[in-house]
Amino acid sequence: MSMNNKNERNAPFTKAVQRLKDERRYRVFIDLERDAQRFPTALWRPGGDEKPRDVTIWCSNDYLGMGGHPKVRAAATAAADRHGAGAGGTRNISGTHHRIVELEGELADLHGKESALVFTSGWISNLAGISIIASLLPNCLILSDALNHNSMIEGVLRSGCEKKVWRHNDVDHLEELLKAAGPDRAKLVVFESLYSMDGDIAPIEKIVDLAERYNAMTYIDEVHAVGMYGAHGGGISEREGLAHRIDVIEGTLAKGFGSLGGYIAADAVIVDAVRSYAPQFIFTTTLPPMVVAGACAAIRHLKESNVERDGHQYMASVTKHALQAAGIPVRENPSHIVPVMVGDAERCKAASDLLMRRHDIYIQPINYPTVAIGTERLRITPTPRHTEAHVSYLVEALVDVWKTLDLPFTTARILPLRRRQPVNDCVYPEMKKAAE
């Protein structure tokens, strides 16, 4: 093929990528090397002639740092030594290994459900769970929160069912739609417990009350809450004593539990139906035993330990308080998410670049379509393994960036500081003991 023909063939792709760059939506990935012992410190490899250097990660979804927990690493290593690197196939073709059976039992127990089903990611579990459950309900109407994650939206679309979108967390609007649908029509209400961009929490009890009143099923995404909330890490629904009233609970193993994969937990017959009909499950290779063993170890540990949750909440509170005191515009919320508002895609990217190159701090910019145009932000996620010294340096760096880019400071109300045990006492006791 001549170079001209090749360029002509590739022209649509070149134009598509350039369009994203022109709209300031082109995403640049940072080459980082995680270090289990030193997290949140990582090695950044800039490429070219630049030497690798240490940076501090402030935007990881490994919210509790469980990916580096000694129990998790030990379980994963032992499983790799014993079982090898792969799973051997799909669940139907030699891939239903004992480790994944154990994991599904732990997840069902975590949420107080009869059964659970593990997928390769949280995105896939939402796509499969919502689409199959809704498609098997006769003439189902899906009622979806306006700010639901892309994976949930794709699940709704894949189902082929009629959908209605209700205004974000607006239970009055939800009731209007439920009432209009009538009590006899099959209905599935899909929503998140904790919305990861703004950090707000759904009025779960009111939603469940309405669903029960109007004979609707409920499907909750607890992806950004499992591990971090509830006495055993079952999420917001466990914390509020509502898990038993929700039909389907979906979660991830890749955030609070520091591993990989997604899942649903529900009545056994619902799980069996999804297992039997979802192509995303049937035709996908199983998670390997070493990944599953690590996830299982994290779940078991967090069912018993509140040390990580306490440290996490403490550091989130310290970070919000310090940034607000410095005039950095933090959007208030009741969760661990710390959204620092910029409001412009180009300057948001510039702020991220300055933090990395000038201050060795990594915070990825969040732009459209993840958030609406005009609400671009830096999404900060403290972990129990950050320290107050990390916070102090972060504040200094952000103040410098705000001044450099002439971004507006704020005089917003400063939230009270959460009083908890010092963070250094919250970092893994096993690791601390080994260091001593």
PDB file of C-alpha atoms in Angstrom, residues 146-298:
ATOM      1  CA  ALA A 146     -29.304  11.453  35.408  1.00  0.00           C
ATOM      2  CA  LEU A 147     -25.723  11.173  36.685  1.00  0.00           C
ATOM      3  CA  ASN A 148     -25.344   7.413  36.455  1.00  0.00           C
ATOM      4  CA  HIS A 149     -21.971   6.104  35.281  1.00  0.00           C
ATOM      5  CA  ASN A 150     -21.311   5.318  31.625  1.00  0.00           C
ATOM      6  CA  SER A 151     -21.361   1.578  32.376  1.00  0.00           C
ATOM      7  CA  MET A 152     -24.899   1.858  33.744  1.00  0.00           C
ATOM      8  CA  ILE A 153     -26.017   3.915  30.767  1.00  0.00           C
ATOM      9  CA  GLU A 154     -24.588   1.291  28.426  1.00  0.00           C
ATOM     10  CA  GLY A 155     -26.406  -1.414  30.365  1.00  0.00           C
ATOM     11  CA  VAL A 156     -29.671   0.485  30.001  1.00  0.00           C
ATOM     12  CA  LEU A 157     -29.150   0.937  26.257  1.00  0.00           C
ATOM     13  CA  ARG A 158     -28.107  -2.699  25.766  1.00  0.00           C
ATOM     14  CA  SER A 159     -31.295  -3.939  27.434  1.00  0.00           C
ATOM     15  CA  GLY A 160     -33.484  -2.575  24.619  1.00  0.00           C
ATOM     16  CA  CYS A 161     -36.057  -1.500  27.199  1.00  0.00           C
ATOM     17  CA  GLU A 162     -37.846   1.812  27.472  1.00  0.00           C
ATOM     18  CA  LYS A 163     -36.039   4.206  29.795  1.00  0.00           C
ATOM     19  CA  LYS A 164     -36.834   7.351  31.724  1.00  0.00           C
ATOM     20  CA  VAL A 165     -34.114   9.516  33.244  1.00  0.00           C
ATOM     21  CA  TRP A 166     -34.903  11.122  36.577  1.00  0.00           C
ATOM     22  CA  ARG A 167     -33.200  14.285  37.762  1.00  0.00           C
ATOM     23  CA  HIS A 168     -30.157  13.535  39.876  1.00  0.00           C
ATOM     24  CA  ASN A 169     -31.142  12.461  43.412  1.00  0.00           C
ATOM     25  CA  ASP A 170     -34.592  14.060  42.901  1.00  0.00           C
ATOM     26  CA  VAL A 171     -36.976  11.612  44.570  1.00  0.00           C
ATOM     27  CA  ASP A 172     -40.008  13.758  43.740  1.00  0.00           C
ATOM     28  CA  HIS A 173     -39.233  13.406  40.040  1.00  0.00           C
ATOM     29  CA  LEU A 174     -38.642   9.686  40.491  1.00  0.00           C
ATOM     30  CA  GLU A 175     -42.035   9.326  42.142  1.00  0.00           C
ATOM     31  CA  GLU A 176     -43.719  11.140  39.256  1.00  0.00           C
ATOM     32  CA  LEU A 177     -42.240   8.654  36.801  1.00  0.00           C
ATOM     33  CA  LEU A 178     -43.067   5.637  38.949  1.00  0.00           C
ATOM     34  CA  LYS A 179     -46.632   6.792  39.418  1.00  0.00           C
ATOM     35  CA  ALA A 180     -47.076   7.421  35.699  1.00  0.00           C
ATOM     36  CA  ALA A 181     -45.841   3.924  34.884  1.00  0.00           C
ATOM     37  CA  GLY A 182     -48.471   2.344  37.090  1.00  0.00           C
ATOM     38  CA  PRO A 183     -48.140  -0.406  39.716  1.00  0.00           C
ATOM     39  CA  ASP A 184     -48.481  -3.353  37.328  1.00  0.00           C
ATOM     40  CA  ARG A 185     -45.700  -2.562  34.853  1.00  0.00           C
ATOM     41  CA  ALA A 186     -42.271  -4.078  35.532  1.00  0.00           C
ATOM     42  CA  LYS A 187     -39.851  -1.338  36.608  1.00  0.00           C
ATOM     43  CA  LEU A 188     -36.138  -1.260  37.449  1.00  0.00           C
ATOM     44  CA  VAL A 189     -34.716   1.739  39.341  1.00  0.00           C
ATOM     45  CA  VAL A 190     -30.957   2.056  38.757  1.00  0.00           C
ATOM     46  CA  PHE A 191     -28.786   4.466  40.718  1.00  0.00           C
ATOM     47  CA  GLU A 192     -25.443   4.855  42.495  1.00  0.00           C
ATOM     48  CA  SER A 193     -24.866   5.104  46.209  1.00  0.00           C
ATOM     49  CA  LEU A 194     -21.925   7.504  45.946  1.00  0.00           C
ATOM     50  CA  TYR A 195     -21.322   9.587  42.826  1.00  0.00           C
ATOM     51  CA  SER A 196     -17.602   9.741  42.255  1.00  0.00           C
ATOM     52  CA  MET A 197     -17.181  13.109  40.560  1.00  0.00           C
ATOM     53  CA  ASP A 198     -19.066  15.331  43.039  1.00  0.00           C
ATOM     54  CA  GLY A 199     -18.846  12.930  45.974  1.00  0.00           C
ATOM     55  CA  ASP A 200     -22.540  13.239  46.835  1.00  0.00           C
ATOM     56  CA  ILE A 201     -24.596  10.373  48.250  1.00  0.00           C
ATOM     57  CA  ALA A 202     -27.984   9.151  47.046  1.00  0.00           C
ATOM     58  CA  PRO A 203     -31.061   9.341  49.305  1.00  0.00           C
ATOM     59  CA  ILE A 204     -31.158   5.543  49.324  1.00  0.00           C
ATOM     60  CA  GLU A 205     -33.907   5.055  51.906  1.00  0.00           C
ATOM     61  CA  LYS A 206     -36.297   7.385  50.078  1.00  0.00           C
ATOM     62  CA  ILE A 207     -35.552   5.652  46.770  1.00  0.00           C
ATOM     63  CA  VAL A 208     -36.169   2.222  48.280  1.00  0.00           C
ATOM     64  CA  ASP A 209     -39.379   3.433  49.936  1.00  0.00           C
ATOM     65  CA  LEU A 210     -40.679   4.612  46.555  1.00  0.00           C
ATOM     66  CA  ALA A 211     -39.632   1.422  44.785  1.00  0.00           C
ATOM     67  CA  GLU A 212     -41.482  -0.688  47.322  1.00  0.00           C
ATOM     68  CA  ARG A 213     -44.549   1.539  47.165  1.00  0.00           C
ATOM     69  CA  TYR A 214     -44.739   1.377  43.372  1.00  0.00           C
ATOM     70  CA  ASN A 215     -43.667  -2.253  42.936  1.00  0.00           C
ATOM     71  CA  ALA A 216     -40.274  -1.591  41.313  1.00  0.00           C
ATOM     72  CA  MET A 217     -36.975  -3.471  41.553  1.00  0.00           C
ATOM     73  CA  THR A 218     -33.877  -1.618  42.734  1.00  0.00           C
ATOM     74  CA  TYR A 219     -30.330  -1.868  41.377  1.00  0.00           C
ATOM     75  CA  ILE A 220     -27.616   0.072  43.226  1.00  0.00           C
ATOM     76  CA  ASP A 221     -24.035   0.698  42.122  1.00  0.00           C
ATOM     77  CA  GLU A 222     -21.801   0.705  45.229  1.00  0.00           C
ATOM     78  CA  VAL A 223     -18.540   0.873  43.256  1.00  0.00           C
ATOM     79  CA  HIS A 224     -17.133   3.922  45.063  1.00  0.00           C
ATOM     80  CA  ALA A 225     -18.329   2.831  48.500  1.00  0.00           C
ATOM     81  CA  VAL A 226     -17.585  -0.887  48.976  1.00  0.00           C
ATOM     82  CA  GLY A 227     -14.703  -1.391  51.352  1.00  0.00           C
ATOM     83  CA  MET A 228     -14.856   2.206  52.602  1.00  0.00           C
ATOM     84  CA  TYR A 229     -18.291   2.418  54.242  1.00  0.00           C
ATOM     85  CA  GLY A 230     -20.310   0.175  56.538  1.00  0.00           C
ATOM     86  CA  ALA A 231     -19.166  -1.821  59.547  1.00  0.00           C
ATOM     87  CA  HIS A 232     -17.826  -4.573  57.265  1.00  0.00           C
ATOM     88  CA  GLY A 233     -17.162  -2.601  54.070  1.00  0.00           C
ATOM     89  CA  GLY A 234     -20.518  -3.369  52.460  1.00  0.00           C
ATOM     90  CA  GLY A 235     -20.929   0.231  51.277  1.00  0.00           C
ATOM     91  CA  ILE A 236     -23.435   2.989  51.972  1.00  0.00           C
ATOM     92  CA  SER A 237     -26.342   0.544  51.870  1.00  0.00           C
ATOM     93  CA  GLU A 238     -24.764  -1.427  54.724  1.00  0.00           C
ATOM     94  CA  ARG A 239     -23.936   1.720  56.682  1.00  0.00           C
ATOM     95  CA  GLU A 240     -27.570   2.826  56.479  1.00  0.00           C
ATOM     96  CA  GLY A 241     -29.000  -0.621  57.181  1.00  0.00           C
ATOM     97  CA  LEU A 242     -30.708  -0.880  53.798  1.00  0.00           C
ATOM     98  CA  ALA A 243     -28.870  -3.636  51.928  1.00  0.00           C
ATOM     99  CA  HIS A 244     -31.599  -6.197  52.642  1.00  0.00           C
ATOM    100  CA  ARG A 245     -34.196  -3.945  50.967  1.00  0.00           C
ATOM    101  CA  ILE A 246     -32.244  -3.535  47.713  1.00  0.00           C
ATOM    102  CA  ASP A 247     -32.745  -6.193  45.042  1.00  0.00           C
ATOM    103  CA  VAL A 248     -29.354  -6.029  43.301  1.00  0.00           C
ATOM    104  CA  ILE A 249     -26.091  -4.622  44.677  1.00  0.00           C
ATOM    105  CA  GLU A 250     -23.273  -4.076  42.194  1.00  0.00           C
ATOM    106  CA  GLY A 251     -19.709  -3.363  43.186  1.00  0.00           C
ATOM    107  CA  THR A 252     -16.087  -3.486  42.160  1.00  0.00           C
ATOM    108  CA  LEU A 253     -12.979  -5.210  43.419  1.00  0.00           C
ATOM    109  CA  ALA A 254     -10.721  -2.573  41.829  1.00  0.00           C
ATOM    110  CA  LYS A 255     -11.188   0.372  44.182  1.00  0.00           C
ATOM    111  CA  GLY A 256     -11.697  -0.112  47.914  1.00  0.00           C
ATOM    112  CA  PHE A 257     -10.471  -3.701  47.660  1.00  0.00           C
ATOM    113  CA  GLY A 258      -7.417  -2.768  45.569  1.00  0.00           C
ATOM    114  CA  SER A 259      -7.707  -5.579  43.029  1.00  0.00           C
ATOM    115  CA  LEU A 260      -9.546  -6.149  39.717  1.00  0.00           C
ATOM    116  CA  GLY A 261     -13.062  -7.185  38.730  1.00  0.00           C
ATOM    117  CA  GLY A 262     -16.721  -6.375  39.327  1.00  0.00           C
ATOM    118  CA  TYR A 263     -19.713  -8.255  40.668  1.00  0.00           C
ATOM    119  CA  ILE A 264     -23.416  -8.330  41.401  1.00  0.00           C
ATOM    120  CA  ALA A 265     -25.063  -9.740  44.546  1.00  0.00           C
ATOM    121  CA  ALA A 266     -28.741 -10.643  44.713  1.00  0.00           C
ATOM    122  CA  ASP A 267     -31.245 -13.467  45.157  1.00  0.00           C
ATOM    123  CA  ALA A 268     -29.872 -16.729  43.787  1.00  0.00           C
ATOM    124  CA  VAL A 269     -32.392 -16.907  40.938  1.00  0.00           C
ATOM    125  CA  ILE A 270     -31.508 -13.388  39.720  1.00  0.00           C
ATOM    126  CA  VAL A 271     -27.790 -14.176  39.777  1.00  0.00           C
ATOM    127  CA  ASP A 272     -28.422 -17.483  38.009  1.00  0.00           C
ATOM    128  CA  ALA A 273     -30.411 -15.748  35.275  1.00  0.00           C
ATOM    129  CA  VAL A 274     -27.601 -13.245  34.650  1.00  0.00           C
ATOM    130  CA  ARG A 275     -25.020 -16.049  34.714  1.00  0.00           C
ATOM    131  CA  SER A 276     -27.043 -18.009  32.167  1.00  0.00           C
ATOM    132  CA  TYR A 277     -27.892 -15.207  29.732  1.00  0.00           C
ATOM    133  CA  ALA A 278     -25.152 -12.541  29.863  1.00  0.00           C
ATOM    134  CA  PRO A 279     -22.710 -12.850  26.921  1.00  0.00           C
ATOM    135  CA  GLN A 280     -20.315 -10.565  28.802  1.00  0.00           C
ATOM    136  CA  PHE A 281     -20.015 -13.368  31.355  1.00  0.00           C
ATOM    137  CA  ILE A 282     -20.412 -16.472  29.205  1.00  0.00           C
ATOM    138  CA  PHE A 283     -17.749 -15.616  26.614  1.00  0.00           C
ATOM    139  CA  THR A 284     -15.118 -13.969  28.833  1.00  0.00           C
ATOM    140  CA  THR A 285     -12.113 -15.671  30.412  1.00  0.00           C
ATOM    141  CA  THR A 286     -12.313 -15.857  34.197  1.00  0.00           C
ATOM    142  CA  LEU A 287     -10.208 -13.688  36.480  1.00  0.00           C
ATOM    143  CA  PRO A 288      -7.030 -15.642  37.362  1.00  0.00           C
ATOM    144  CA  PRO A 289      -6.666 -17.214  40.817  1.00  0.00           C
ATOM    145  CA  MET A 290      -3.892 -14.823  41.900  1.00  0.00           C
ATOM    146  CA  VAL A 291      -6.143 -11.779  41.293  1.00  0.00           C
ATOM    147  CA  VAL A 292      -9.114 -13.440  42.945  1.00  0.00           C
ATOM    148  CA  ALA A 293      -7.091 -14.549  45.971  1.00  0.00           C
ATOM    149  CA  GLY A 294      -5.844 -11.004  46.525  1.00  0.00           C
ATOM    150  CA  ALA A 295      -9.366  -9.608  46.300  1.00  0.00           C
ATOM    151  CA  CYS A 296     -10.661 -12.257  48.673  1.00  0.00           C
ATOM    152  CA  ALA A 297      -7.953 -11.423  51.208  1.00  0.00           C
ATOM    153  CA  ALA A 298      -8.843  -7.726  51.029  1.00  0.00           C
TER     154      ALA A 298
END
